[in-house]
Short mmCIF file of C-alpha atoms and ligand atoms in Angstrom, two decimals:
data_model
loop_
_atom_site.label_atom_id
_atom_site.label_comp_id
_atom_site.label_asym_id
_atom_site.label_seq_id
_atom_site.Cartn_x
_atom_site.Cartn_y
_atom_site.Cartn_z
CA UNK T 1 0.00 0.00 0.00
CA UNK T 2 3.06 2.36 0.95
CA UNK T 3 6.38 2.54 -0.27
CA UNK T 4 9.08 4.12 0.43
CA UNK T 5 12.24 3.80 -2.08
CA UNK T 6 15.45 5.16 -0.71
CA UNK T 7 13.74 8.17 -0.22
CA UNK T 8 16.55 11.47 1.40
CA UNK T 9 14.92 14.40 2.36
CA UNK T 10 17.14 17.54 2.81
CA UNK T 11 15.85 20.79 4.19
CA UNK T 12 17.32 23.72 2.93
CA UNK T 13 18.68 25.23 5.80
CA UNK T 14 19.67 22.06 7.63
CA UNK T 15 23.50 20.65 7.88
CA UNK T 16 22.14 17.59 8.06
CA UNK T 17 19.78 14.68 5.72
CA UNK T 18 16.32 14.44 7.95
CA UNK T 19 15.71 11.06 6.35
CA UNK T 20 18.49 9.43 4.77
CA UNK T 21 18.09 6.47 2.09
CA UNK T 22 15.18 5.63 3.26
CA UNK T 23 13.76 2.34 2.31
CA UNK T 24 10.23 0.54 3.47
CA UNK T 25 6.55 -1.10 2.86
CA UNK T 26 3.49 -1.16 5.18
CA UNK T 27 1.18 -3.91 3.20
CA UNK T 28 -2.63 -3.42 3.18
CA UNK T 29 -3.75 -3.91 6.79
CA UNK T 30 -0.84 -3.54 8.27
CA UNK T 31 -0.18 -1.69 11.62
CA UNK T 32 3.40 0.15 12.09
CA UNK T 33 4.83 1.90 14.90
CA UNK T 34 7.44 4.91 13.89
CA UNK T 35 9.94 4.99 16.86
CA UNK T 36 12.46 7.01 17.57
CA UNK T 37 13.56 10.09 19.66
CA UNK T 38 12.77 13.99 18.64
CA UNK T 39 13.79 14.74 15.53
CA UNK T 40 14.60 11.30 14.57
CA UNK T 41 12.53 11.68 11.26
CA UNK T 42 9.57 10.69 12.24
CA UNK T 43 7.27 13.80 11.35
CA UNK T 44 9.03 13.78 8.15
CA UNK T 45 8.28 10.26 6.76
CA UNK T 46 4.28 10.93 7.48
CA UNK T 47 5.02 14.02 5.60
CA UNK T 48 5.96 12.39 2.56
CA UNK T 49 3.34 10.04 2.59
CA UNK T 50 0.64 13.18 3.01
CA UNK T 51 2.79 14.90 0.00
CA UNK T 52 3.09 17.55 1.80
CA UNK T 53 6.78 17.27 1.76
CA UNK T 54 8.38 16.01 -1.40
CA UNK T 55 11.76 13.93 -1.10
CA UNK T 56 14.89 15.44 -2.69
CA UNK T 57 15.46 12.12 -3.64
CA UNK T 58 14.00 8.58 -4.12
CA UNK T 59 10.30 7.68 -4.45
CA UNK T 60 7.16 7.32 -2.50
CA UNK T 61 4.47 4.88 -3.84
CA UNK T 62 1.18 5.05 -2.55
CA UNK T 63 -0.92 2.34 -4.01
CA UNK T 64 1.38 1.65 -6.54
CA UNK T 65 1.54 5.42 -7.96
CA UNK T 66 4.47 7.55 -7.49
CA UNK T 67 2.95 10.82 -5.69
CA UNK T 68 5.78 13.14 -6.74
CA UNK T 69 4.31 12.74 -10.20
CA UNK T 70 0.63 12.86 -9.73
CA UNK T 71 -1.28 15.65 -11.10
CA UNK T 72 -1.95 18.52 -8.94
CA UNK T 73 -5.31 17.83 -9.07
CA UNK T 74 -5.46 14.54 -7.78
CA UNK T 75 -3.62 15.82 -4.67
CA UNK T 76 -6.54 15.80 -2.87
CA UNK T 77 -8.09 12.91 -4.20
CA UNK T 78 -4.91 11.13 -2.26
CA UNK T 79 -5.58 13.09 0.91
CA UNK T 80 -8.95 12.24 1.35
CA UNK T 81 -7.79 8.43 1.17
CA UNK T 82 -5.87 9.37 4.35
CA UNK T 83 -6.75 10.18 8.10
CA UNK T 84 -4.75 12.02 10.08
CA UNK T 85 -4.32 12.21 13.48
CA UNK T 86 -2.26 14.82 15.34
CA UNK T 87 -0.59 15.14 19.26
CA UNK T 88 -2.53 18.52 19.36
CA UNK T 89 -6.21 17.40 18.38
CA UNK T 90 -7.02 19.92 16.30
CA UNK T 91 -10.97 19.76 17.11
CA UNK T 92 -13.15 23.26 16.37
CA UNK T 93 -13.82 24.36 19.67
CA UNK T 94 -17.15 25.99 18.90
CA UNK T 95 -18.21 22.74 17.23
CA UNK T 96 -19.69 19.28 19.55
CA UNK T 97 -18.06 16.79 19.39
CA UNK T 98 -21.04 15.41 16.96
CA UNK T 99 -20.46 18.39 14.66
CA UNK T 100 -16.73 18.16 14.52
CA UNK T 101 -17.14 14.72 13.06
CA UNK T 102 -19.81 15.68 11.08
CA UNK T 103 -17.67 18.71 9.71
CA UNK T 104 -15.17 16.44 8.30
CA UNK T 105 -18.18 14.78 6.13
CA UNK T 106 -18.91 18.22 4.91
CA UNK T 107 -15.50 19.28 4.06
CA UNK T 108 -15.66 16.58 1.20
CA UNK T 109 -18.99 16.93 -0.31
CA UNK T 110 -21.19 14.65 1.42
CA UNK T 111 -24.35 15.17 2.25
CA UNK T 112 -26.65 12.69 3.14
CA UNK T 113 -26.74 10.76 6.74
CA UNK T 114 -24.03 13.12 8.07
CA UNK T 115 -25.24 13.13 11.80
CA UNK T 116 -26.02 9.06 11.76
CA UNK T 117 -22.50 8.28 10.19
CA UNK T 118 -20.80 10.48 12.82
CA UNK T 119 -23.21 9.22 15.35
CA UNK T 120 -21.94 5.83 14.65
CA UNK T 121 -18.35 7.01 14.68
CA UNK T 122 -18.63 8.69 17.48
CA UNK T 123 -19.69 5.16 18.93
CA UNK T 124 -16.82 3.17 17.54
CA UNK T 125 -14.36 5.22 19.67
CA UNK T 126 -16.69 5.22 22.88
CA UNK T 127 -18.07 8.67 22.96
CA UNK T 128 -21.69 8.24 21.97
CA UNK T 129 -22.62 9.91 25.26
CA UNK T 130 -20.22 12.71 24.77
CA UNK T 131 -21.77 13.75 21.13
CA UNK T 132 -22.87 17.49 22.01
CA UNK T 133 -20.26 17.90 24.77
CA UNK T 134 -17.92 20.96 23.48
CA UNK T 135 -14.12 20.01 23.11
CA UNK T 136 -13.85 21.95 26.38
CA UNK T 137 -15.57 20.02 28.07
CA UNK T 138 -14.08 16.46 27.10
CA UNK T 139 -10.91 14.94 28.76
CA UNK T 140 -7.54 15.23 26.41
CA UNK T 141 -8.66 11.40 25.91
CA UNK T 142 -11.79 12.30 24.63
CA UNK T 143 -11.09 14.98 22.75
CA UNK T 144 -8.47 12.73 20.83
CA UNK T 145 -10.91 9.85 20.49
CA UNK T 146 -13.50 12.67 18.68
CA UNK T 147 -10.25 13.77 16.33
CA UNK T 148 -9.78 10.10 15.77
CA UNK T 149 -13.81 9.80 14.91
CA UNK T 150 -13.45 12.61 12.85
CA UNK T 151 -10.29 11.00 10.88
CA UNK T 152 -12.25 7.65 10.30
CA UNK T 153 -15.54 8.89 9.40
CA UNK T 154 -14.31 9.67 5.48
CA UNK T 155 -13.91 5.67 5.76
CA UNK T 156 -10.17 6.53 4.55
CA UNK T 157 -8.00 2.86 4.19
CA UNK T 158 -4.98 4.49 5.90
CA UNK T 159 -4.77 6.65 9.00
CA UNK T 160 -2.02 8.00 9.71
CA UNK T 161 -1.14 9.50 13.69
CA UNK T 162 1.58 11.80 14.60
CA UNK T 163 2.48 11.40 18.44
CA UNK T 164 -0.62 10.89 19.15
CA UNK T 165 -0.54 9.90 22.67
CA UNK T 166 2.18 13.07 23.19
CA UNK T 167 -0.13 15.30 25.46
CA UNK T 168 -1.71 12.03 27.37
CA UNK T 169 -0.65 10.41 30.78
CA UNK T 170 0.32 6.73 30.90
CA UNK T 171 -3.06 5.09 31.19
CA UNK T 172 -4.71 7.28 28.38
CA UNK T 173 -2.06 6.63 26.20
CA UNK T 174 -2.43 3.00 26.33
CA UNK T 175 -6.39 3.45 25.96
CA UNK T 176 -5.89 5.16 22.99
CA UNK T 177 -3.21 2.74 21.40
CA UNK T 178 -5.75 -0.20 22.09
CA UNK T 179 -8.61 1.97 20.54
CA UNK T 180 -6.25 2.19 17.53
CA UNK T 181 -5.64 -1.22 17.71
CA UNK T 182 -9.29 -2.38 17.55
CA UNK T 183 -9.50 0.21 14.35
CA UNK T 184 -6.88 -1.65 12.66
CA UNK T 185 -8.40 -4.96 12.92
CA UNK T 186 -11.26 -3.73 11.26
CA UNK T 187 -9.37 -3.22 8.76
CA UNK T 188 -7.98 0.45 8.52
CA UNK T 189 -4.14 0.20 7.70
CA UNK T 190 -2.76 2.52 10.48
CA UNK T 191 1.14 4.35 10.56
CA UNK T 192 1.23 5.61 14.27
CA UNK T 193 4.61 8.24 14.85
CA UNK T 194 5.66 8.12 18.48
CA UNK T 195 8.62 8.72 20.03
CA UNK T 196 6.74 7.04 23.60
CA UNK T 197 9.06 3.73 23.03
CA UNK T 198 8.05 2.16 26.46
CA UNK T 199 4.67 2.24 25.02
CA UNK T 200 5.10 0.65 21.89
CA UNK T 201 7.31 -2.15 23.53
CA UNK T 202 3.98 -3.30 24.96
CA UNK T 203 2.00 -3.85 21.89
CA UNK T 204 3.81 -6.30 20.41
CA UNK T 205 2.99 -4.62 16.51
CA UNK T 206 5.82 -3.77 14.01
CA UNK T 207 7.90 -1.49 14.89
CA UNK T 208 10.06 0.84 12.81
CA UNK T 209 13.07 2.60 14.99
CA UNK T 210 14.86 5.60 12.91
CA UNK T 211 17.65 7.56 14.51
CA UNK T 212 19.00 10.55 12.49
CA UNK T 213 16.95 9.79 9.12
CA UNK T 214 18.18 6.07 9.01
CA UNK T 215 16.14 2.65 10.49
CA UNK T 216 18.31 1.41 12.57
CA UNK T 217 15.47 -1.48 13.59
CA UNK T 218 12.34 -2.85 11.62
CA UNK T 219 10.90 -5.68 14.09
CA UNK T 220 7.59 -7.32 13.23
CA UNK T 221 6.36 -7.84 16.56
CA UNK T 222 7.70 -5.01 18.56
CA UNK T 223 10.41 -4.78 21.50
CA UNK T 224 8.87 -8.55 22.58
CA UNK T 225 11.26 -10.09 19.99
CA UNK T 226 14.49 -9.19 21.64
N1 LIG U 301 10.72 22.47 7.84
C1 LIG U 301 11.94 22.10 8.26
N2 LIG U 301 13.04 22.82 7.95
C2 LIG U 301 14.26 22.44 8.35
N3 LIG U 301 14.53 21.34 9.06
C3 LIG U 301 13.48 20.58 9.42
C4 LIG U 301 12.13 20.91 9.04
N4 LIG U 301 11.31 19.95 9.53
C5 LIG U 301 12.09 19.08 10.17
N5 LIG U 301 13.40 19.45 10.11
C6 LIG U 301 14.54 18.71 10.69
O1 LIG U 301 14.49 17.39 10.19
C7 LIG U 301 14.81 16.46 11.22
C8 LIG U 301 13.67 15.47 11.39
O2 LIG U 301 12.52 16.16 11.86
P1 LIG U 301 11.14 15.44 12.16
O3 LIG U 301 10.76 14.62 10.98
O4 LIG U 301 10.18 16.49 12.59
O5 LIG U 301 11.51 14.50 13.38
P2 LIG U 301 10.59 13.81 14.50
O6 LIG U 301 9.17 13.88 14.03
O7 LIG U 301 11.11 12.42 14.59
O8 LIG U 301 10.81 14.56 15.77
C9 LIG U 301 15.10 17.27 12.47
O9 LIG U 301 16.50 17.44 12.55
C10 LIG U 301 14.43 18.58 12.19
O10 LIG U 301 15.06 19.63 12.84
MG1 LIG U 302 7.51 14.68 14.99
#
């Protein structure tokens, strides 16, 4: 589904490569952890995938197509195929949680059954109840399970989650990596950046460790196979 093909990213102004020959696939269905400490590259790889970085060298396949070549127009056509999740939630604080879910539904065209599909979003991550609670008024938990709602309700195959878990305690964290675990077993392929190692030790799912730009590790069942 993704490819990376000794993909090097250079910023302009850095000294140094912020991904360096760069080389991996997440299959359809897959789940993959992208470890690593700050600055590691992390950030950078989702970037590429999202096109909204383009490498300075080296390729990056999405579903077989090369997106440095696509047409500008399809740009968006590949975004919508992607959820994003971010550490900072991102939710419209004048909106419920129902209508920030709903929102996302409107920002691509759709029209009909908005509130139900949310509705039954909003139910897949556990916050039903919480539907016209304001983002105020939700836990940092909550409000990330409503960003996550509002990622999945698009039905996009691949979400993708930068440090997602970075502004949650130890408990919440884990609550939300199960969540996100139960999402990918339905059958969403799911590319979760994190630099919370400890965490991803514990569940067991492929991990990817970079440090400066390279992968030092690739493990298919997380820090369990040492
Ligand atoms: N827009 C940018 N301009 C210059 N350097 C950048 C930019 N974005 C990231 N970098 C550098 O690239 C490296 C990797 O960054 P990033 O992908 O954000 O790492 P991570 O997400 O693992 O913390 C870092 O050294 C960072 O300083
Ligand atoms: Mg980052």
């Amino acid at each position: 589904m993704i490819e990376l093909r000794n993909v090097t990213k250079t910023y302009a102004r850095a000294h140094t490569h912020a991904i360096k020959d760069l080389s991996f696939q997440v299959n359809e269905g897959e789940f993959i952890y992208i470890t690593g400490h700050s600055g590691a590259g992390k950030s950078t790889v989702l970037g590429l995938i999202l096109r909204r970085i383009l490498p300075t060298s080296g390729k990056v396949l999405v579903a077989g197509h090369d997106i440095s070549q696509i047409r500008q127009s399809r740009i968006p056509y590949l975004r919508r195929k992607i959820g994003m999740v971010f550490q900072d939630h991102r939710l419209l604080k004048n909106l419920s949680a129902l209508d920030n879910v709903t929102f996302a539904l409107r920002a691509i065209g759709e029209s009909e059954d908005l509130e139900q599909r949310s509705l039954a979003m909003l139910r897949q991550v556990g916050l039903a109840h919480k539907r016209k609670a304001f983002p105020m008024e939700l836990s940092l938990g909550e409000q990330q399970r409503v960003a996550i709602a509002r990622a999945l309700v698009t039905d996009p195959p691949l979400l993708l989650c930068d440090e997602p878990t970075g502004n949650l305690d130890p408990d919440t964290s884990w609550e939300i990596l199960e969540l996100l675990n139960d999402i990918n077993l339905r059958g969403t392929t799911i590319l979760v950046a994190t630099h919370a190692r400890d965490l991803v030790d514990q569940m067991r799912r492929r991990t990817l460790v970079l440090r400066h730009g390279l992968v030092i590790r690739d493990d298919e069942s997380g820090g369990f196979s040492l």
